mmCIF file of C-alpha atoms in Angstrom:
data_model
loop_
_atom_site.group_PDB
_atom_site.id
_atom_site.type_symbol
_atom_site.label_atom_id
_atom_site.label_comp_id
_atom_site.label_asym_id
_atom_site.label_seq_id
_atom_site.Cartn_x
_atom_site.Cartn_y
_atom_site.Cartn_z
ATOM 1 C CA SER N 203 87.614 17.125 41.325
ATOM 2 C CA GLU N 204 88.632 16.924 37.661
ATOM 3 C CA ARG N 205 89.147 13.175 37.961
ATOM 4 C CA LEU N 206 85.742 12.773 39.574
ATOM 5 C CA LEU N 207 84.149 14.859 36.797
ATOM 6 C CA GLU N 208 85.831 12.773 34.094
ATOM 7 C CA ALA N 209 84.747 9.580 35.802
ATOM 8 C CA LEU N 210 81.175 10.850 36.023
ATOM 9 C CA LEU N 211 81.141 11.766 32.333
ATOM 10 C CA ALA N 212 82.553 8.362 31.402
ATOM 11 C CA ASN N 213 79.881 6.639 33.468
ATOM 12 C CA ILE N 214 77.130 8.684 31.813
ATOM 13 C CA LEU N 215 78.473 7.908 28.337
ATOM 14 C CA HIS N 216 78.655 4.198 29.184
ATOM 15 C CA LYS N 217 75.018 4.181 30.286
ATOM 16 C CA ASN N 218 73.807 6.226 27.327
ATOM 17 C CA ARG N 219 75.205 3.775 24.819
ATOM 18 C CA ARG N 220 72.510 1.308 25.860
ATOM 19 C CA ARG N 221 69.672 3.788 25.592
ATOM 20 C CA THR N 222 67.946 5.606 22.735
ATOM 21 C CA SER N 223 69.508 8.944 21.705
ATOM 22 C CA LYS N 224 68.043 11.799 19.694
ATOM 23 C CA VAL N 225 69.125 15.224 18.426
ATOM 24 C CA VAL N 226 67.707 18.244 20.232
ATOM 25 C CA PRO N 227 67.244 21.240 17.872
ATOM 26 C CA THR N 228 68.166 24.768 18.964
ATOM 27 C CA HIS N 229 65.944 27.817 18.736
ATOM 28 C CA ARG N 230 68.018 29.555 15.999
ATOM 29 C CA THR N 231 70.020 27.658 13.385
ATOM 30 C CA PRO N 232 70.397 23.839 13.322
ATOM 31 C CA LEU N 233 73.515 22.863 15.282
ATOM 32 C CA PRO N 234 75.540 19.666 15.006
ATOM 33 C CA THR N 235 75.096 18.837 18.700
ATOM 34 C CA LEU N 236 74.361 15.465 20.216
ATOM 35 C CA ALA N 237 71.958 15.368 23.143
ATOM 36 C CA VAL N 238 71.254 12.253 25.193
ATOM 37 C CA THR N 239 67.878 11.935 26.845
ATOM 38 C CA GLN N 240 66.990 9.333 29.445
ATOM 39 C CA PRO N 241 63.501 8.670 30.709
ATOM 40 C CA ASN N 242 62.922 10.051 34.186
ATOM 41 C CA GLU N 243 66.476 11.519 34.145
ATOM 42 C CA MET N 244 67.794 14.986 33.275
ATOM 43 C CA SER N 245 69.014 15.602 29.703
ATOM 44 C CA CYS N 246 72.630 16.486 29.092
ATOM 45 C CA VAL N 247 74.761 17.767 26.206
ATOM 46 C CA CYS N 248 78.142 16.094 26.185
ATOM 47 C CA TRP N 249 79.846 18.044 23.409
ATOM 48 C CA THR N 250 79.158 20.244 20.413
ATOM 49 C CA CYS N 251 80.841 20.405 17.011
ATOM 50 C CA VAL N 252 80.865 23.923 15.547
ATOM 51 C CA PRO N 253 81.098 24.002 11.711
ATOM 52 C CA GLN N 254 83.397 26.377 9.894
ATOM 53 C CA GLY N 255 81.951 29.860 9.392
ATOM 54 C CA THR N 256 79.819 29.615 12.539
ATOM 55 C CA ILE N 257 80.168 30.790 16.135
ATOM 56 C CA GLN N 258 78.093 29.063 18.822
ATOM 57 C CA VAL N 259 76.965 30.676 22.055
ATOM 58 C CA ILE N 260 77.494 28.640 25.244
ATOM 59 C CA GLN N 261 75.389 29.500 28.294
ATOM 60 C CA GLU N 262 75.787 28.361 31.889
ATOM 61 C CA ARG N 263 72.745 28.417 34.159
ATOM 62 C CA GLY N 264 70.980 30.548 31.556
ATOM 63 C CA LYS N 265 73.761 33.154 31.518
ATOM 64 C CA PHE N 266 76.257 33.824 28.736
ATOM 65 C CA LYS N 267 79.463 31.830 29.235
ATOM 66 C CA LYS N 268 81.558 32.038 26.080
ATOM 67 C CA PHE N 269 81.654 31.865 22.274
ATOM 68 C CA ALA N 270 82.647 28.541 20.756
ATOM 69 C CA ASP N 271 84.812 28.811 17.634
ATOM 70 C CA PRO N 272 84.724 26.174 14.851
ATOM 71 C CA GLY N 273 85.748 22.795 16.201
ATOM 72 C CA CYS N 274 84.705 20.373 18.950
ATOM 73 C CA HIS N 275 83.908 21.740 22.409
ATOM 74 C CA TRP N 276 82.837 20.122 25.698
ATOM 75 C CA VAL N 277 79.484 21.129 27.121
ATOM 76 C CA ILE N 278 79.246 20.110 30.781
ATOM 77 C CA PRO N 279 75.656 19.332 31.747
ATOM 78 C CA CYS N 280 76.495 19.057 35.441
ATOM 79 C CA LEU N 281 77.310 22.778 35.404
ATOM 80 C CA CYS N 282 74.042 23.510 33.576
ATOM 81 C CA GLN N 283 75.858 24.411 30.368
ATOM 82 C CA ASP N 284 74.030 24.311 27.027
ATOM 83 C CA VAL N 285 74.210 25.720 23.501
ATOM 84 C CA ALA N 286 71.961 28.768 23.241
ATOM 85 C CA GLY N 287 72.340 29.268 19.524
ATOM 86 C CA ALA N 288 74.747 30.202 16.752
ATOM 87 C CA LEU N 289 75.904 33.169 14.703
ATOM 88 C CA SER N 290 77.061 32.949 11.081
ATOM 89 C CA THR N 291 80.337 34.719 10.327
ATOM 90 C CA ARG N 292 79.794 34.501 6.575
ATOM 91 C CA VAL N 293 78.812 37.449 4.396
ATOM 92 C CA GLN N 294 75.030 37.383 4.076
ATOM 93 C CA ALA N 295 72.879 38.923 1.348
ATOM 94 C CA LEU N 296 69.369 40.294 1.594
ATOM 95 C CA ASP N 297 67.258 41.442 -1.378
ATOM 96 C CA VAL N 298 64.392 43.773 -0.531
ATOM 97 C CA ALA N 299 61.705 44.837 -3.054
ATOM 98 C CA VAL N 300 60.256 48.233 -2.135
ATOM 99 C CA GLU N 301 57.214 49.672 -3.904
ATOM 100 C CA THR N 302 57.083 53.441 -3.701
ATOM 101 C CA LYS N 303 55.870 56.514 -5.589
ATOM 102 C CA THR N 304 58.019 59.028 -7.430
ATOM 103 C CA LYS N 305 57.630 62.798 -7.480
ATOM 104 C CA ASP N 306 55.601 62.668 -10.713
ATOM 105 C CA ASN N 307 53.139 60.169 -9.136
ATOM 106 C CA VAL N 308 54.414 56.993 -10.802
ATOM 107 C CA PHE N 309 54.560 53.800 -8.744
ATOM 108 C CA VAL N 310 57.821 51.942 -9.114
ATOM 109 C CA THR N 311 59.346 48.838 -7.520
ATOM 110 C CA ILE N 312 62.967 49.221 -6.433
ATOM 111 C CA ILE N 313 65.034 46.173 -5.478
ATOM 112 C CA VAL N 314 67.836 46.879 -2.990
ATOM 113 C CA SER N 315 70.490 44.220 -2.349
ATOM 114 C CA THR N 316 72.452 44.460 0.913
ATOM 115 C CA GLN N 317 75.552 42.458 1.927
ATOM 116 C CA TYR N 318 76.307 42.388 5.653
ATOM 117 C CA MET N 319 78.087 40.287 8.282
ATOM 118 C CA VAL N 320 78.628 40.014 12.036
ATOM 119 C CA LEU N 321 81.629 41.836 13.510
ATOM 120 C CA ARG N 322 84.157 39.368 15.003
ATOM 121 C CA GLU N 323 84.692 41.292 18.227
ATOM 122 C CA SER N 324 83.294 39.533 21.296
ATOM 123 C CA SER N 325 81.283 42.562 22.415
ATOM 124 C CA ARG N 326 79.824 42.970 18.912
ATOM 125 C CA MET N 327 78.894 39.293 18.653
ATOM 126 C CA TYR N 328 77.264 39.550 22.082
ATOM 127 C CA ASP N 329 75.164 42.486 20.840
ATOM 128 C CA ALA N 330 74.269 40.646 17.627
ATOM 129 C CA PHE N 331 73.013 37.613 19.544
ATOM 130 C CA TYR N 332 71.314 39.164 22.572
ATOM 131 C CA LYS N 333 70.201 42.621 21.418
ATOM 132 C CA LEU N 334 68.612 41.759 18.072
ATOM 133 C CA THR N 335 65.995 39.079 17.525
ATOM 134 C CA ASP N 336 65.830 39.126 13.697
ATOM 135 C CA SER N 337 68.563 41.015 11.844
ATOM 136 C CA ARG N 338 67.006 40.517 8.394
ATOM 137 C CA GLU N 339 63.693 42.074 9.400
ATOM 138 C CA GLN N 340 65.523 44.961 11.040
ATOM 139 C CA ILE N 341 67.557 45.657 7.879
ATOM 140 C CA ARG N 342 64.422 45.323 5.737
ATOM 141 C CA SER N 343 62.633 47.934 7.876
ATOM 142 C CA TYR N 344 65.469 50.450 7.529
ATOM 143 C CA ILE N 345 65.613 49.933 3.743
ATOM 144 C CA PHE N 346 61.873 50.542 3.421
ATOM 145 C CA ASP N 347 62.172 53.705 5.503
ATOM 146 C CA VAL N 348 65.071 55.187 3.525
ATOM 147 C CA VAL N 349 63.769 54.323 0.055
ATOM 148 C CA ARG N 350 60.245 55.575 0.743
ATOM 149 C CA SER N 351 61.601 58.853 2.119
ATOM 150 C CA THR N 352 64.063 59.433 -0.750
ATOM 151 C CA VAL N 353 62.386 58.349 -3.997
ATOM 152 C CA PRO N 354 59.202 60.489 -3.592
ATOM 153 C CA ARG N 355 61.437 63.567 -4.000
ATOM 154 C CA ILE N 356 62.733 62.404 -7.400
ATOM 155 C CA ASN N 357 61.059 62.215 -10.808
ATOM 156 C CA LEU N 358 60.860 58.850 -12.537
ATOM 157 C CA ASP N 359 63.441 59.705 -15.210
ATOM 158 C CA ASP N 360 65.878 60.887 -12.536
ATOM 159 C CA VAL N 361 65.462 57.725 -10.429
ATOM 160 C CA PHE N 362 67.416 55.742 -13.046
ATOM 161 C CA THR N 363 70.301 58.235 -13.022
ATOM 162 C CA THR N 364 70.436 58.715 -9.231
ATOM 163 C CA LYS N 365 70.302 55.082 -8.118
ATOM 164 C CA GLU N 366 73.895 55.306 -6.877
ATOM 165 C CA GLU N 367 72.922 58.169 -4.557
ATOM 166 C CA ILE N 368 69.949 56.128 -3.296
ATOM 167 C CA ALA N 369 72.207 53.135 -2.573
ATOM 168 C CA ILE N 370 74.742 55.306 -0.722
ATOM 169 C CA GLU N 371 72.022 56.868 1.407
ATOM 170 C CA VAL N 372 70.625 53.437 2.308
ATOM 171 C CA LYS N 373 74.097 52.155 3.194
ATOM 172 C CA ASN N 374 74.877 55.143 5.423
ATOM 173 C CA MET N 375 71.603 54.715 7.286
ATOM 174 C CA LEU N 376 72.135 50.974 7.765
ATOM 175 C CA GLU N 377 75.725 51.400 8.959
ATOM 176 C CA LYS N 378 74.657 53.953 11.529
ATOM 177 C CA ALA N 379 71.837 51.756 12.832
ATOM 178 C CA MET N 380 73.245 48.208 12.563
ATOM 179 C CA THR N 381 76.666 48.909 14.095
ATOM 180 C CA GLU N 382 74.900 49.219 17.443
ATOM 181 C CA PHE N 383 73.688 45.626 17.016
ATOM 182 C CA GLY N 384 77.075 44.181 16.062
ATOM 183 C CA TYR N 385 76.645 44.119 12.263
ATOM 184 C CA THR N 386 78.664 45.826 9.548
ATOM 185 C CA ILE N 387 77.250 46.746 6.123
ATOM 186 C CA ILE N 388 79.637 45.726 3.346
ATOM 187 C CA GLN N 389 77.741 47.014 0.312
ATOM 188 C CA THR N 390 74.300 48.205 -0.721
ATOM 189 C CA LEU N 391 73.212 48.125 -4.361
ATOM 190 C CA VAL N 392 70.089 49.164 -6.245
ATOM 191 C CA THR N 393 69.855 46.200 -8.606
ATOM 192 C CA ASP N 394 66.560 46.899 -10.368
ATOM 193 C CA ILE N 395 64.092 49.734 -10.974
ATOM 194 C CA ALA N 396 60.816 48.419 -12.375
ATOM 195 C CA PRO N 397 57.938 50.798 -13.168
ATOM 196 C CA ASP N 398 54.518 49.474 -14.097
ATOM 197 C CA HIS N 399 54.295 47.725 -17.475
ATOM 198 C CA LYS N 400 52.009 50.441 -18.887
ATOM 199 C CA VAL N 401 54.458 53.117 -17.767
ATOM 200 C CA LYS N 402 57.293 51.267 -19.513
ATOM 201 C CA THR N 403 55.240 51.060 -22.708
ATOM 202 C CA ALA N 404 54.424 54.781 -22.556
ATOM 203 C CA MET N 405 58.078 55.675 -21.986
ATOM 204 C CA ASN N 406 59.119 53.560 -24.962
ATOM 205 C CA GLU N 407 56.473 55.211 -27.147
ATOM 206 C CA ILE N 408 57.634 58.686 -26.089
ATOM 207 C CA ASN N 409 61.201 57.753 -26.874
ATOM 208 C CA ALA N 410 60.190 56.301 -30.244
ATOM 209 C CA ALA N 411 58.214 59.462 -31.124
ATOM 210 C CA GLN N 412 61.170 61.685 -30.227
ATOM 211 C CA ARG N 413 63.495 59.606 -32.350
ATOM 212 C CA ALA N 414 61.012 59.657 -35.249
ATOM 213 C CA ARG N 415 60.795 63.451 -35.015
ATOM 214 C CA VAL N 416 64.561 63.791 -35.065
ATOM 215 C CA ALA N 417 64.755 61.396 -38.005
ATOM 216 C CA ALA N 418 62.125 63.420 -39.914
ATOM 217 C CA GLN N 419 64.033 66.642 -39.271
ATOM 218 C CA ASP N 420 67.258 65.084 -40.464
ATOM 219 C CA ARG N 421 65.525 63.658 -43.545
ATOM 220 C CA ALA N 422 63.967 67.059 -44.401
ATOM 221 C CA GLU N 423 67.311 68.767 -43.887
ATOM 222 C CA ALA N 424 68.949 66.249 -46.219
ATOM 223 C CA GLU N 425 66.260 66.831 -48.877
ATOM 224 C CA LYS N 426 66.711 70.598 -48.510
ATOM 225 C CA ILE N 427 70.430 70.254 -49.033
ATOM 226 C CA MET N 428 69.809 68.114 -52.116
ATOM 227 C CA VAL N 429 67.394 70.683 -53.599
ATOM 228 C CA VAL N 430 69.753 73.576 -52.864
ATOM 229 C CA LYS N 431 72.692 71.738 -54.336
ATOM 230 C CA ALA N 432 70.644 70.805 -57.405
ATOM 231 C CA ALA N 433 69.593 74.455 -57.882
ATOM 232 C CA GLU N 434 73.178 75.612 -57.475
ATOM 233 C CA ALA N 435 74.304 73.008 -59.991
ATOM 234 C CA ASP N 436 71.567 74.049 -62.445
ATOM 235 C CA ALA N 437 72.485 77.729 -62.065
ATOM 236 C CA GLU N 438 76.152 76.941 -62.588
ATOM 237 C CA ALA N 439 75.312 74.821 -65.634
ATOM 238 C CA LYS N 440 73.163 77.595 -67.125
ATOM 239 C CA TYR N 441 75.874 80.149 -66.448
ATOM 240 C CA LEU N 442 78.451 78.005 -68.172
ATOM 241 C CA ALA N 443 76.021 77.311 -71.046
ATOM 242 C CA GLY N 444 75.335 81.043 -71.437
ATOM 243 C CA THR N 445 79.045 81.782 -71.378
ATOM 244 C CA GLY N 446 79.575 79.151 -74.043
ATOM 245 C CA ILE N 447 76.761 80.532 -76.207
ATOM 246 C CA ALA N 448 78.109 84.067 -75.846
ATOM 247 C CA ARG N 449 81.569 82.940 -76.863
ATOM 248 C CA GLN N 450 80.085 80.995 -79.744
ATOM 249 C CA ARG N 451 78.191 84.026 -81.001
ATOM 250 C CA GLN N 452 81.270 86.191 -80.590
ATOM 251 C CA ALA N 453 83.250 83.719 -82.648
ATOM 252 C CA ILE N 454 80.484 83.684 -85.285
ATOM 253 C CA ILE N 455 80.484 87.493 -85.449
ATOM 254 C CA ASN N 456 84.263 87.579 -85.754
ATOM 255 C CA GLY N 457 84.098 84.963 -88.492
ATOM 256 C CA LEU N 458 81.358 86.883 -90.338
ATOM 257 C CA ARG N 459 83.328 90.090 -90.101
ATOM 258 C CA GLU N 460 86.435 88.453 -91.538
ATOM 259 C CA SER N 461 84.338 86.822 -94.244
ATOM 260 C CA VAL N 462 82.824 90.165 -95.244
ATOM 261 C CA VAL N 463 86.248 91.802 -95.351
ATOM 262 C CA HIS N 464 87.761 89.041 -97.490
ATOM 263 C CA PHE N 465 84.699 88.948 -99.767
ATOM 264 C CA GLN N 466 84.903 92.697 -100.403
ATOM 265 C CA GLN N 467 88.601 92.421 -101.131
ATOM 266 C CA ASP N 468 88.001 89.726 -103.760
ATOM 267 C CA ILE N 469 84.845 91.260 -105.324
ATOM 268 C CA THR N 470 84.825 95.028 -105.508
ATOM 269 C CA ASP N 471 81.391 95.720 -106.984
ATOM 270 C CA ILE N 472 79.405 94.369 -103.997
ATOM 271 C CA THR N 473 78.605 96.134 -100.772
ATOM 272 C CA SER N 474 78.938 94.824 -97.245
ATOM 273 C CA LYS N 475 75.149 94.926 -96.959
ATOM 274 C CA ASP N 476 74.774 92.442 -99.755
ATOM 275 C CA VAL N 477 77.369 90.191 -98.205
ATOM 276 C CA MET N 478 75.539 90.274 -94.868
ATOM 277 C CA GLU N 479 72.248 89.384 -96.526
ATOM 278 C CA MET N 480 73.841 86.458 -98.284
ATOM 279 C CA MET N 481 75.441 85.198 -95.067
ATOM 280 C CA MET N 482 72.185 85.589 -93.152
ATOM 281 C CA MET N 483 70.442 83.480 -95.729
ATOM 282 C CA THR N 484 73.187 80.877 -95.378
ATOM 283 C CA GLN N 485 72.654 80.837 -91.598
ATOM 284 C CA TYR N 486 68.928 80.558 -92.180
ATOM 285 C CA PHE N 487 69.299 77.431 -94.301
ATOM 286 C CA ASP N 488 71.823 75.947 -91.862
ATOM 287 C CA THR N 489 69.285 76.430 -89.089
ATOM 288 C CA MET N 490 66.552 74.725 -91.061
ATOM 289 C CA GLN N 491 68.895 71.824 -91.812
ATOM 290 C CA HIS N 492 69.730 71.445 -88.117
ATOM 291 C CA ILE N 493 66.042 71.405 -87.183
ATOM 292 C CA GLY N 494 65.302 68.743 -89.731
ATOM 293 C CA SER N 495 68.139 66.449 -88.651
ATOM 294 C CA SER N 496 67.557 66.658 -84.861
ATOM 295 C CA GLN N 497 65.830 63.851 -82.962
ATOM 296 C CA GLY N 498 62.298 64.450 -81.754
ATOM 297 C CA ASN N 499 61.851 67.227 -84.288
ATOM 298 C CA SER N 500 58.529 68.577 -85.525
ATOM 299 C CA THR N 501 57.316 68.965 -89.066
ATOM 300 C CA ILE N 502 57.910 72.474 -90.469
ATOM 301 C CA PHE N 503 56.445 73.541 -93.806
ATOM 302 C CA VAL N 504 58.840 75.866 -95.638
ATOM 303 C CA PRO N 505 58.109 77.377 -99.117
ATOM 304 C CA SER N 506 60.492 75.826 -101.652
ATOM 305 C CA GLY N 507 59.906 77.947 -104.788
ATOM 306 C CA PRO N 508 62.442 80.486 -106.141
ATOM 307 C CA GLY N 509 60.347 83.336 -104.833
ATOM 308 C CA ALA N 510 60.443 81.893 -101.347
ATOM 309 C CA VAL N 511 64.195 82.512 -101.144
ATOM 310 C CA ALA N 512 63.666 86.144 -102.147
ATOM 311 C CA ASP N 513 60.866 86.462 -99.585
ATOM 312 C CA ALA N 514 63.132 85.017 -96.886
ATOM 313 C CA ALA N 515 65.930 87.388 -97.852
ATOM 314 C CA SER N 516 63.474 90.297 -97.849
ATOM 315 C CA ALA N 517 62.238 89.294 -94.386
ATOM 316 C CA VAL N 518 65.819 89.101 -93.062
ATOM 317 C CA ARG N 519 66.633 92.450 -94.659
ATOM 318 C CA SER N 520 63.524 94.023 -93.159
ATOM 319 C CA GLY N 521 64.447 92.685 -89.744
ATOM 320 C CA ILE N 522 67.944 94.123 -90.001
ATOM 321 C CA MET N 523 66.611 97.509 -91.093
ATOM 322 C CA GLN N 524 64.092 97.634 -88.252
ATOM 323 C CA GLY N 525 66.845 96.737 -85.824
ATOM 324 C CA ASN N 526 69.046 99.509 -87.180
ATOM 325 C CA LEU N 527 66.195 102.056 -86.965
ATOM 326 C CA ALA N 528 65.431 101.044 -83.381
ATOM 327 C CA SER N 529 69.092 101.298 -82.473
ATOM 328 C CA GLY N 530 69.376 104.727 -84.118
ATOM 329 C CA ALA N 531 66.236 105.988 -82.347
ATOM 330 C CA ALA N 532 67.615 104.832 -79.016
ATOM 331 C CA LEU N 533 70.908 106.665 -79.641
ATOM 332 C CA GLY N 534 69.077 109.830 -80.768
ATOM 333 C CA GLY N 535 66.932 109.817 -77.629
ATOM 334 C CA ARG N 536 70.055 109.921 -75.490
#
């Protein structure tokens, strides 16, 4: 019987070389199969070449016969065998854009990318070919269902931070549903979260205002620190200046006291009061000289006659006496 079958096939091939041939497409993916059609005769498929990464489905009398792996396979038309279609064994990717609403009533478009492939077990490939008409539409429907049931429970700001949880939930749902149809889900990723353009602009403005407020607070705090430090420096400078002036006056008093003592030792017929008056007048003229020689000074009119010196000495003496009386009255009151 095998020899008769081979002879019949050889005879058919010999006849078909003289006739016109054409490629018959399949109902799923284009297959590299050669079909020979004769007028007023039945069509037959002699062989099929399965490309790498593809599994073809061979039927006999309309019933599943076998899976054809990559390579060249005989298809016997006398036994009513034909190629029903093909399955890709490559990893396939599907990007789905889902528009949904968040918990705070903001519409957002989420793009979910899914990588999947057919399981290589014969029973799983049978399910993938005969149980499911369009795997991509089925996966797209499950993604829409999961995303639109998950995102409305999350605020817009939290959607960006919980996209990993959304992807895991979509993957778990797809694995549970698509395994029944002979597919395995390799990975599911949320690749993009795109709110409306106006919402993006508003979010950027809010962020910019918050950063401006923080910058203003930091700038005011820096100015406050500068003012406080300047006040502390001024207070320290004044304290040091006052300490210096006090030490200067103490040194002047000590010098005056020593001068009075030495002056009384050298000249015996003069009192300490006279010495003090003379030294006060000397300090008075030194002060006037300093005022006149300083930059940015003002014009001061001072009497220059001989009586003016006596008047100045009298004024100094009167001031000293009034100070002594005030000091004595204060001590008597105690």
